[in-house]
Amino acid sequence: MPDIDPSLEKLIFNLNTLSELGTEITSANDFKRIVKSSLFMVMGSFSASKGVLYTYDSERLLFSPIASKGLTEPAGGLRLSATAMKGLAEHSRPIDLHSGESAVSLLGQASERLIRLGLKVVGFLVVRDELLGMIVISGNVGGEKYSNYDLQLLSVMAQNIAFSLQSHSLLKRLMQKYNENKELYENLRRIYYDTIHAFAAAIDAKDAYTKGHSHRVATYSAVVAKEMGWSDERIEGIRIAGLLHDIGKIAVDKTIINKPSGLNGHESVEINSHPIVGYEILSKIKFPWKGIPFMTRNHHEKIDGTGYPDRLAGDDIPQGARIVTLVDAFDAMTTDRPYRRRLSFVDAMSELKAHTSTQFDSDVVYSFVSVLKKEATGRAKSSTILPLLDEKLDTEKVSVFLKELF
Amino acid sequence: MIDILNGCREVGDTVVLYPQNYINGIEGEKLEQVCETFIEKGIRKVVIDFSETDIVNSIGVSILIGIIEKIKEAEGVVLFSSLSKINIEVFRIVGLTKLIPSFATEADAIKEMSGAGTQIGG
């Protein structure tokens, strides 16, 4: 290897290239672009007409080309044994493939393949004894031999590129972990929802007449909350509260829930305890959404303070509970119960109107009616409430009726 | 916006390429493709004029080498023209001055081409 001192001009040119390489590998550019630019910079610095940049996959023991230039055939992957890899990782100095150095024999058949591609010098990309890849270039187009200075320069450039590969690899692993965790989170979320839905089904199963009640209350609550401008996260919370609002009924005797006639004092006390029982169950659960236990506890309060269990009035009742109260009553009225037939939509709406500001919050009623009007006139993106009603409705008549009533 | 196709012109049987400054980025590789297109059309005489190029960097050198290799494979001739002092120095450092003759002006290079053979001379 000739030991020639480089000229000052060459030193300046190489220093400038190193500076550009540093700027490129720390840039926010696309990784492929960084890799390609780095390869071009190395090739330009050594006047090489051919070059390949390989990354090394330690699990597959495989070098894969990520950038190449000037080759007349595809670079292809290079497989090497784990022992060879370990030996190469210790070899930070660039090697001439035509030399008899031990690293060349470690490359084995890969070395022959690289020579066949017209390549001559290998710079290993190593960070903290970890082999990350290699950059391989042909000889100088002018036929000049590379000097020791050239090989030192290649070594420095290879180190810079190695750090870039390492950063990219770390980022890739981080993204992989993130995606794995995201998938895990999605699975947990699905299981969570499935469990809540199973609970809702169990609650509704206690009452032969209230099949689907919890689901409808959840759906209606969500659509009203959206109409009132709630955030997506809060809407998700009220949807869950809707599904679980009657969970306290699990502790109530089934015969009381399904009793066709009026309840006696003891039975009334028991059924009226379900909001508190529900609250006690749900307040022990750490939900990702706020307010679910109180939306359950206070869904039988009345706006005038005559409801139960806390006899709260007006704004003291959480807004979520006021929404659940209204849609719970609406669904109760529009579905058959053991003690009575369902009311017609018109009668149910008249009841809501009659009890606005005494039993129901007027803002909630307004939003509920607004949703119904949009659904009846086709202005809603999709109908949610009207299709779930047992009664077949003429939307045009509903629209006229609502306009007259509210 | 890089307009590589407008960065060249045909003068008789010679094509003149104007690499401007985009040769210093990987986009410059497109100039190699433009050169290939001319070779496919049968053109074998290429002048690369650097009157609009500031300083050629290492990426630019690698792209120029790519162009030179393509012309060499097609047994064509390539000449440089309008090199600034700094670019003459860069080309001397990387050994291109030994490979490709350079001329003061584009016209001089084209004139040389009219009597040129088909070998790259140093």
Coordinates of C-alpha atoms in Angstrom, one line a residue:
Chain A
M1 CA 0.0 0.0 0.0
P2 CA 1.7 3.3 -1.0
D3 CA 2.3 5.7 1.8
I4 CA 1.9 9.1 0.1
D5 CA 1.2 12.3 1.9
P6 CA -1.9 14.0 0.5
S7 CA -1.7 17.5 -0.7
L8 CA -3.3 20.3 1.2
E9 CA -5.9 20.7 -1.5
K10 CA -6.8 17.0 -1.2
L11 CA -7.1 17.3 2.6
I12 CA -9.4 20.3 2.3
F13 CA -11.5 18.5 -0.3
N14 CA -11.8 15.4 2.0
L15 CA -12.5 17.5 5.0
N16 CA -15.3 19.2 3.1
T17 CA -16.7 15.8 2.1
L18 CA -16.6 14.6 5.7
S19 CA -18.4 17.7 6.8
E20 CA -21.1 17.1 4.1
L21 CA -21.3 13.5 5.1
G22 CA -21.9 14.5 8.8
T23 CA -24.6 17.0 7.7
E24 CA -26.3 14.3 5.5
I25 CA -26.3 11.5 8.1
T26 CA -27.7 13.8 10.8
S27 CA -30.3 15.3 8.5
A28 CA -34.0 14.6 8.6
N29 CA -33.8 13.2 5.1
D30 CA -35.3 10.0 4.1
F31 CA -33.0 7.1 5.2
K32 CA -32.7 5.7 1.6
R33 CA -31.6 9.1 0.5
I34 CA -29.0 9.4 3.3
V35 CA -27.6 6.0 2.5
K36 CA -27.4 6.7 -1.3
S37 CA -25.8 10.1 -0.7
S38 CA -23.3 8.6 1.7
L39 CA -22.3 5.9 -0.9
F40 CA -21.9 8.6 -3.6
M41 CA -19.7 10.7 -1.3
V42 CA -17.4 7.8 -0.6
M43 CA -17.3 6.8 -4.3
G44 CA -16.6 10.4 -5.3
S45 CA -13.8 10.8 -2.7
F46 CA -12.1 7.7 -4.0
S47 CA -13.0 8.2 -7.7
A48 CA -14.5 4.8 -7.7
S49 CA -16.9 3.8 -10.5
K50 CA -18.6 1.0 -8.6
G51 CA -19.8 0.8 -5.0
V52 CA -22.3 -1.0 -2.8
L53 CA -23.5 -0.3 0.8
Y54 CA -24.7 -3.4 2.6
T55 CA -26.5 -3.7 5.9
Y56 CA -26.0 -6.8 8.1
D57 CA -28.9 -8.7 9.6
S58 CA -27.4 -10.5 12.6
E59 CA -30.4 -12.9 12.9
R60 CA -30.3 -14.0 9.3
L61 CA -26.5 -13.8 9.1
L62 CA -27.0 -11.9 5.8
F63 CA -25.5 -8.8 4.2
S64 CA -28.2 -7.1 2.1
P65 CA -27.5 -4.2 -0.4
I66 CA -29.3 -1.0 0.5
A67 CA -27.6 1.2 -2.1
S68 CA -25.4 0.6 -5.1
K69 CA -23.9 2.5 -8.1
G70 CA -22.2 1.5 -11.3
L71 CA -22.7 -2.2 -11.0
T72 CA -23.4 -4.2 -14.2
E73 CA -25.4 -6.9 -12.3
P74 CA -27.4 -6.8 -9.0
A75 CA -25.3 -6.8 -5.9
G76 CA -27.4 -9.5 -4.2
G77 CA -27.2 -10.7 -0.6
L78 CA -24.1 -12.2 1.0
R79 CA -24.4 -15.0 3.6
L80 CA -21.7 -15.5 6.1
S81 CA -21.2 -17.7 9.2
A82 CA -21.6 -16.3 12.7
T83 CA -17.9 -17.0 13.4
A84 CA -16.9 -15.0 10.3
M85 CA -19.2 -12.2 11.4
K86 CA -17.6 -12.1 14.9
G87 CA -14.1 -11.9 13.3
L88 CA -15.1 -9.2 10.9
A89 CA -16.7 -7.1 13.7
E90 CA -13.2 -6.9 15.3
H91 CA -11.8 -5.8 12.0
S92 CA -12.4 -2.0 11.9
R93 CA -9.7 -1.3 9.3
P94 CA -10.7 -1.4 5.6
I95 CA -9.3 -4.3 3.6
D96 CA -8.2 -4.8 0.0
L97 CA -10.0 -7.9 -1.4
H98 CA -6.9 -8.8 -3.4
S99 CA -4.7 -8.8 -0.3
G100 CA -3.9 -11.9 1.7
E101 CA -5.3 -10.4 5.0
S102 CA -7.1 -12.7 7.4
A103 CA -10.4 -10.7 7.0
V104 CA -10.5 -11.6 3.3
S105 CA -10.5 -15.3 4.1
L106 CA -13.2 -14.6 6.7
L107 CA -15.3 -13.2 3.9
G108 CA -14.8 -16.6 2.1
Q109 CA -17.0 -16.9 -1.0
A110 CA -18.5 -13.5 -0.4
S111 CA -15.0 -12.1 -1.2
E112 CA -15.0 -13.8 -4.5
R113 CA -18.5 -12.6 -5.3
L114 CA -17.5 -9.0 -4.5
I115 CA -14.4 -9.3 -6.8
R116 CA -16.6 -10.6 -9.6
L117 CA -18.8 -7.5 -9.2
G118 CA -15.6 -5.4 -9.9
L119 CA -15.2 -4.3 -6.3
K120 CA -11.9 -3.9 -4.5
V121 CA -11.9 -2.4 -1.1
V122 CA -14.2 -3.1 1.9
G123 CA -14.8 -0.7 4.8
F124 CA -16.6 -2.4 7.7
L125 CA -19.4 -0.5 9.4
V126 CA -18.9 -1.3 13.1
V127 CA -20.3 0.4 16.2
R128 CA -19.2 -0.8 19.7
D129 CA -18.1 -4.2 18.3
E130 CA -21.3 -4.7 16.5
L131 CA -21.1 -5.3 12.8
L132 CA -23.8 -3.3 11.1
G133 CA -22.8 -3.5 7.4
M134 CA -20.0 -2.8 5.0
I135 CA -19.3 -0.4 2.2
V136 CA -17.5 -1.8 -0.8
I137 CA -15.9 0.2 -3.6
S138 CA -14.1 -0.5 -6.8
G139 CA -10.6 0.7 -7.6
N140 CA -9.8 4.3 -8.7
V141 CA -11.0 5.0 -12.3
G142 CA -7.6 6.4 -13.0
G143 CA -6.0 3.1 -12.0
E144 CA -4.1 4.7 -9.1
K145 CA -3.6 2.5 -6.1
Y146 CA -5.3 3.6 -2.8
S147 CA -2.8 4.9 -0.3
N148 CA -2.7 4.3 3.5
Y149 CA -4.2 7.8 3.8
D150 CA -7.1 6.8 1.5
L151 CA -7.8 3.7 3.6
Q152 CA -7.7 5.8 6.8
L153 CA -10.2 8.2 5.2
L154 CA -12.4 5.3 4.2
S155 CA -12.3 4.1 7.8
V156 CA -13.5 7.5 9.1
M157 CA -16.2 7.7 6.5
A158 CA -17.3 4.1 7.3
Q159 CA -17.5 5.0 11.0
N160 CA -19.8 8.0 10.2
I161 CA -22.0 5.8 8.1
A162 CA -22.1 3.1 10.7
F163 CA -23.5 5.6 13.3
S164 CA -26.1 6.5 10.8
L165 CA -27.1 2.9 10.3
Q166 CA -27.1 2.4 14.1
S167 CA -29.5 5.3 14.6
H168 CA -31.7 4.0 11.9
S169 CA -31.7 0.5 13.3
L170 CA -32.5 1.8 16.8
L171 CA -35.4 3.9 15.4
K172 CA -36.6 0.9 13.5
R173 CA -36.5 -1.3 16.6
L174 CA -38.3 1.4 18.6
M175 CA -41.0 1.7 15.9
Q176 CA -41.3 -2.1 15.9
K177 CA -41.8 -2.1 19.7
Y178 CA -44.2 0.8 19.4
N179 CA -46.3 -1.1 16.8
E180 CA -46.2 -4.3 18.9
N181 CA -47.3 -2.3 22.0
K182 CA -50.0 -0.6 19.9
E183 CA -51.3 -4.0 18.7
L184 CA -51.2 -5.3 22.3
Y185 CA -53.1 -2.2 23.4
E186 CA -55.7 -2.7 20.7
N187 CA -56.2 -6.3 21.8
L188 CA -56.6 -5.3 25.4
R189 CA -59.0 -2.6 24.4
R190 CA -61.0 -5.1 22.4
I191 CA -61.1 -7.5 25.3
Y192 CA -62.1 -4.6 27.6
Y193 CA -65.0 -3.7 25.3
D194 CA -66.1 -7.4 24.9
T195 CA -66.1 -7.7 28.7
I196 CA -68.3 -4.6 29.1
H197 CA -70.6 -5.8 26.4
A198 CA -70.9 -9.1 28.1
F199 CA -71.8 -7.3 31.4
A200 CA -74.4 -5.3 29.6
A201 CA -75.9 -8.5 28.1
A202 CA -75.9 -10.1 31.6
I203 CA -77.7 -7.1 33.0
D204 CA -80.3 -7.0 30.2
A205 CA -80.8 -10.8 30.5
K206 CA -82.2 -10.4 34.0
D207 CA -85.2 -8.7 32.4
A208 CA -87.0 -10.5 29.7
Y209 CA -88.4 -7.2 28.4
T210 CA -85.2 -5.1 28.4
K211 CA -83.2 -7.0 25.8
G212 CA -80.9 -4.5 24.2
H213 CA -81.9 -1.7 26.6
S214 CA -78.3 -1.1 27.8
H215 CA -77.0 -1.0 24.2
R216 CA -79.7 1.4 23.1
V217 CA -79.0 3.7 26.2
A218 CA -75.3 3.6 25.3
T219 CA -76.0 4.5 21.7
Y220 CA -78.5 7.2 22.4
S221 CA -76.3 8.7 25.1
A222 CA -73.3 8.9 22.8
V223 CA -75.3 10.6 20.0
V224 CA -76.8 13.2 22.4
A225 CA -73.4 13.8 24.0
K226 CA -72.0 14.4 20.5
E227 CA -74.8 16.8 19.7
M228 CA -73.9 18.7 22.9
G229 CA -70.3 19.1 21.7
W230 CA -68.6 16.5 23.9
S231 CA -65.1 15.3 22.9
D232 CA -64.6 11.9 21.4
E233 CA -63.0 10.7 24.6
R234 CA -65.9 11.8 26.8
I235 CA -68.4 10.3 24.3
E236 CA -66.6 7.0 24.7
G237 CA -67.0 7.3 28.5
I238 CA -70.7 8.0 28.3
R239 CA -71.1 5.1 25.9
I240 CA -69.6 2.8 28.5
A241 CA -71.7 4.4 31.2
G242 CA -74.8 3.7 29.1
L243 CA -73.8 0.0 28.8
L244 CA -73.3 -0.3 32.5
H245 CA -75.9 2.1 34.0
D246 CA -78.1 -0.7 35.2
I247 CA -75.3 -2.9 36.5
G248 CA -76.7 -2.5 40.0
K249 CA -79.8 -4.6 38.9
I250 CA -77.5 -7.6 39.1
A251 CA -78.1 -7.5 42.9
V252 CA -81.9 -7.1 42.5
D253 CA -84.1 -10.2 42.7
K254 CA -85.2 -11.2 39.2
T255 CA -88.8 -11.7 40.2
I256 CA -89.0 -8.0 41.3
I257 CA -87.5 -6.8 38.0
N258 CA -90.0 -8.9 36.0
K259 CA -93.0 -8.3 38.2
P260 CA -96.0 -7.5 36.0
S261 CA -97.9 -5.6 38.6
G262 CA -97.0 -2.7 41.0
L263 CA -94.2 -3.1 43.5
N264 CA -94.7 -3.1 47.2
G265 CA -92.6 -0.9 49.5
H266 CA -89.8 -3.4 50.1
E267 CA -89.6 -4.2 46.4
S268 CA -89.5 -0.5 45.5
V269 CA -86.6 0.0 47.9
E270 CA -84.7 -2.9 46.4
I271 CA -85.2 -1.8 42.8
N272 CA -84.4 1.8 43.7
S273 CA -81.1 0.7 45.3
H274 CA -79.7 -0.3 41.9
P275 CA -78.0 3.1 41.1
I276 CA -76.1 2.9 44.4
V277 CA -75.2 -0.8 44.0
G278 CA -74.0 0.0 40.5
Y279 CA -72.0 3.0 41.8
E280 CA -70.3 0.8 44.4
I281 CA -69.4 -1.8 41.8
L282 CA -68.2 0.7 39.2
S283 CA -66.3 3.0 41.6
K284 CA -63.9 0.2 42.3
I285 CA -63.0 -0.1 38.7
K286 CA -60.3 2.2 37.3
F287 CA -61.8 3.3 34.0
P288 CA -59.8 5.3 31.4
W289 CA -62.8 7.7 31.2
K290 CA -64.0 10.0 33.9
G291 CA -67.4 10.1 35.6
I292 CA -68.8 6.6 34.8
P293 CA -69.6 5.7 38.4
F294 CA -71.6 8.9 39.0
M295 CA -73.4 8.7 35.6
T296 CA -74.6 5.3 36.9
R297 CA -75.4 6.5 40.5
N298 CA -77.4 9.6 39.4
H299 CA -79.3 8.4 36.3
H300 CA -82.6 8.4 38.3
E301 CA -82.2 11.9 39.7
K302 CA -84.7 14.6 38.5
I303 CA -83.8 18.1 37.6
D304 CA -86.2 19.5 40.2
G305 CA -84.4 17.5 43.0
T306 CA -87.2 14.9 43.5
G307 CA -85.3 11.9 42.1
Y308 CA -83.1 9.3 43.8
P309 CA -80.8 8.3 45.4
D310 CA -79.2 11.7 46.2
R311 CA -82.1 14.0 45.4
L312 CA -79.7 16.2 43.5
A313 CA -81.1 19.1 41.4
G314 CA -80.1 21.1 38.4
D315 CA -76.4 21.4 37.6
D316 CA -75.5 19.3 40.7
I317 CA -76.5 16.3 38.7
P318 CA -73.5 15.5 36.4
Q319 CA -74.4 16.3 32.8
G320 CA -73.6 12.8 31.7
A321 CA -76.1 11.5 34.2
R322 CA -78.7 14.0 32.9
I323 CA -78.2 12.6 29.4
V324 CA -78.4 9.0 30.6
T325 CA -81.6 9.8 32.6
L326 CA -83.4 11.2 29.5
V327 CA -82.4 8.4 27.1
D328 CA -83.1 5.7 29.7
A329 CA -86.6 7.1 30.2
F330 CA -87.1 7.4 26.5
D331 CA -86.1 3.8 25.9
A332 CA -88.2 2.6 28.8
M333 CA -91.2 4.4 27.3
T334 CA -90.7 3.2 23.8
T335 CA -90.3 -0.5 24.7
D336 CA -92.7 -3.0 26.2
R337 CA -92.4 -3.6 29.9
P338 CA -93.9 -6.4 32.1
Y339 CA -96.4 -4.0 33.6
R340 CA -97.4 -2.0 30.4
R341 CA -97.2 -1.8 26.6
R342 CA -94.8 0.6 25.0
L343 CA -95.9 4.1 24.3
S344 CA -96.0 5.4 20.7
F345 CA -93.2 7.7 19.7
V346 CA -95.6 10.6 19.7
D347 CA -96.8 9.9 23.2
A348 CA -93.3 9.3 24.5
M349 CA -92.1 12.6 23.0
S350 CA -95.1 14.4 24.6
E351 CA -94.1 12.9 27.9
L352 CA -90.6 14.2 27.5
K353 CA -92.0 17.6 26.7
A354 CA -94.3 17.5 29.7
H355 CA -91.5 16.6 32.1
T356 CA -88.9 19.0 30.7
S357 CA -87.4 21.2 33.4
T358 CA -88.9 19.0 36.2
Q359 CA -87.6 15.5 35.4
F360 CA -85.4 16.2 32.5
D361 CA -82.7 18.9 31.8
S362 CA -84.0 21.2 29.1
D363 CA -80.6 21.5 27.4
V364 CA -80.4 17.7 27.1
V365 CA -84.0 17.5 25.8
Y366 CA -83.2 20.2 23.3
S367 CA -80.1 18.3 22.0
F368 CA -82.1 15.0 21.9
V369 CA -84.9 16.6 19.9
S370 CA -82.2 18.2 17.6
V371 CA -80.8 14.8 16.9
L372 CA -84.2 13.4 16.1
K373 CA -85.0 16.3 13.8
K374 CA -81.8 15.8 11.9
E375 CA -82.5 12.1 11.6
A376 CA -86.1 12.7 10.4
T377 CA -85.1 15.3 7.8
G378 CA -82.1 13.3 6.6
R379 CA -79.7 16.0 7.7
A380 CA -77.9 13.6 10.0
K381 CA -74.8 11.8 8.6
S382 CA -76.4 8.5 9.7
S383 CA -79.6 7.8 11.7
T384 CA -79.0 6.3 15.1
I385 CA -82.1 6.6 17.2
L386 CA -85.0 6.3 14.8
P387 CA -83.9 3.0 13.3
L388 CA -83.6 1.4 16.8
L389 CA -87.3 2.1 17.6
D390 CA -89.7 -0.8 17.4
E391 CA -92.3 1.5 15.9
K392 CA -92.2 2.0 12.1
L393 CA -92.2 5.8 11.6
D394 CA -93.0 8.1 8.8
T395 CA -90.0 10.5 9.0
E396 CA -91.9 13.3 7.3
K397 CA -94.7 13.1 9.9
V398 CA -92.0 12.8 12.7
S399 CA -90.4 16.0 11.4
V400 CA -93.6 17.9 11.3
F401 CA -94.6 16.6 14.7
L402 CA -91.3 17.5 16.3
K403 CA -91.4 21.0 14.8
E404 CA -94.8 21.6 16.2
L405 CA -94.1 20.1 19.7
F406 CA -90.7 21.8 20.3
Chain B
M1 CA -37.2 22.5 -9.6
I2 CA -34.5 20.7 -11.4
D3 CA -35.0 20.8 -15.2
I4 CA -32.4 18.3 -16.3
L5 CA -33.8 17.9 -19.9
N6 CA -33.3 21.6 -20.4
G7 CA -29.8 21.2 -19.0
C8 CA -28.6 19.9 -22.3
R9 CA -28.5 20.7 -26.1
E10 CA -27.5 18.9 -29.3
V11 CA -25.0 20.6 -31.5
G12 CA -24.6 18.5 -34.7
D13 CA -23.5 15.0 -33.6
T14 CA -22.5 16.3 -30.2
V15 CA -24.6 16.7 -27.0
V16 CA -23.6 19.3 -24.5
L17 CA -24.6 18.7 -20.9
Y18 CA -24.9 21.5 -18.4
P19 CA -24.8 19.9 -14.9
Q20 CA -25.4 23.2 -13.1
N21 CA -25.3 22.6 -9.3
Y22 CA -27.8 19.7 -9.1
I23 CA -24.9 17.4 -9.9
N24 CA -23.9 17.8 -6.3
G25 CA -27.0 15.9 -5.0
I26 CA -28.3 12.4 -5.8
E27 CA -30.8 14.0 -8.2
G28 CA -27.7 14.5 -10.4
E29 CA -28.0 10.8 -11.2
K30 CA -30.8 11.7 -13.6
L31 CA -28.1 13.3 -15.8
E32 CA -26.6 9.8 -16.2
Q33 CA -30.0 8.7 -17.4
V34 CA -30.2 11.6 -19.9
C35 CA -26.8 10.7 -21.1
E36 CA -27.9 7.1 -21.6
T37 CA -30.8 8.3 -23.7
F38 CA -28.5 10.1 -26.0
I39 CA -26.2 7.1 -26.3
E40 CA -29.2 5.0 -27.2
K41 CA -30.0 7.5 -29.9
G42 CA -26.5 6.9 -31.3
I43 CA -24.8 10.0 -30.0
R44 CA -21.2 9.2 -29.0
K45 CA -19.8 12.7 -28.4
V46 CA -20.5 14.4 -25.2
V47 CA -19.3 17.8 -23.9
I48 CA -19.9 18.5 -20.2
D49 CA -19.9 22.3 -19.7
F50 CA -19.4 23.6 -16.2
S51 CA -20.1 27.3 -16.9
E52 CA -23.2 27.1 -14.6
T53 CA -21.6 24.9 -11.9
D54 CA -20.1 26.4 -8.8
I55 CA -18.0 23.8 -7.0
V56 CA -18.3 20.1 -7.8
N57 CA -18.4 18.0 -4.6
S58 CA -17.7 14.3 -4.0
I59 CA -21.3 13.4 -5.1
G60 CA -20.8 15.4 -8.3
V61 CA -17.5 13.5 -8.9
S62 CA -19.2 10.1 -8.5
I63 CA -22.0 11.2 -11.0
L64 CA -19.4 12.4 -13.5
I65 CA -17.6 9.1 -13.2
G66 CA -20.9 7.3 -13.8
I67 CA -21.4 9.4 -17.0
I68 CA -17.8 8.9 -18.2
E69 CA -18.1 5.1 -17.6
K70 CA -21.3 5.0 -19.7
I71 CA -19.7 6.9 -22.6
K72 CA -16.6 4.7 -22.3
E73 CA -18.7 1.5 -22.5
A74 CA -20.4 3.0 -25.7
E75 CA -16.9 3.7 -27.1
G76 CA -17.7 7.4 -27.1
V77 CA -15.8 10.6 -26.3
V78 CA -16.3 13.0 -23.5
L79 CA -14.8 16.4 -23.0
F80 CA -15.1 19.0 -20.3
S81 CA -15.4 22.8 -20.8
S82 CA -15.6 26.0 -18.9
L83 CA -14.1 24.7 -15.7
S84 CA -13.5 27.3 -13.0
K85 CA -10.1 27.3 -11.3
I86 CA -11.6 25.6 -8.2
N87 CA -13.2 22.8 -10.3
I88 CA -9.9 22.2 -12.2
E89 CA -8.3 21.8 -8.7
V90 CA -11.1 19.4 -7.6
F91 CA -10.8 17.3 -10.8
R92 CA -7.0 17.2 -10.4
I93 CA -7.4 16.0 -6.8
V94 CA -9.7 13.2 -7.8
G95 CA -7.8 12.3 -10.9
L96 CA -10.4 13.4 -13.5
T97 CA -8.0 15.8 -15.3
K98 CA -5.9 12.8 -16.3
L99 CA -8.9 11.1 -17.8
I100 CA -10.8 13.8 -19.5
P101 CA -9.4 16.7 -21.5
S102 CA -10.9 20.0 -20.7
F103 CA -11.3 23.1 -22.8
A104 CA -11.6 26.8 -21.9
T105 CA -15.0 27.2 -23.7
E106 CA -17.9 25.0 -24.9
A107 CA -17.1 26.2 -28.4
D108 CA -13.5 25.0 -28.1
A109 CA -14.7 21.6 -26.9
I110 CA -17.2 21.3 -29.7
K111 CA -14.6 22.3 -32.2
E112 CA -12.3 19.6 -30.9
M113 CA -15.1 17.1 -31.2
S114 CA -15.5 17.7 -34.9
G115 CA -12.1 16.2 -35.4
A116 CA -12.3 13.7 -32.6
G117 CA -12.0 10.0 -32.8
T118 CA -13.9 7.7 -30.5
Q119 CA -11.4 7.2 -27.6
I120 CA -11.3 9.0 -24.3
G121 CA -8.0 10.8 -24.0
G122 CA -6.2 12.3 -21.1

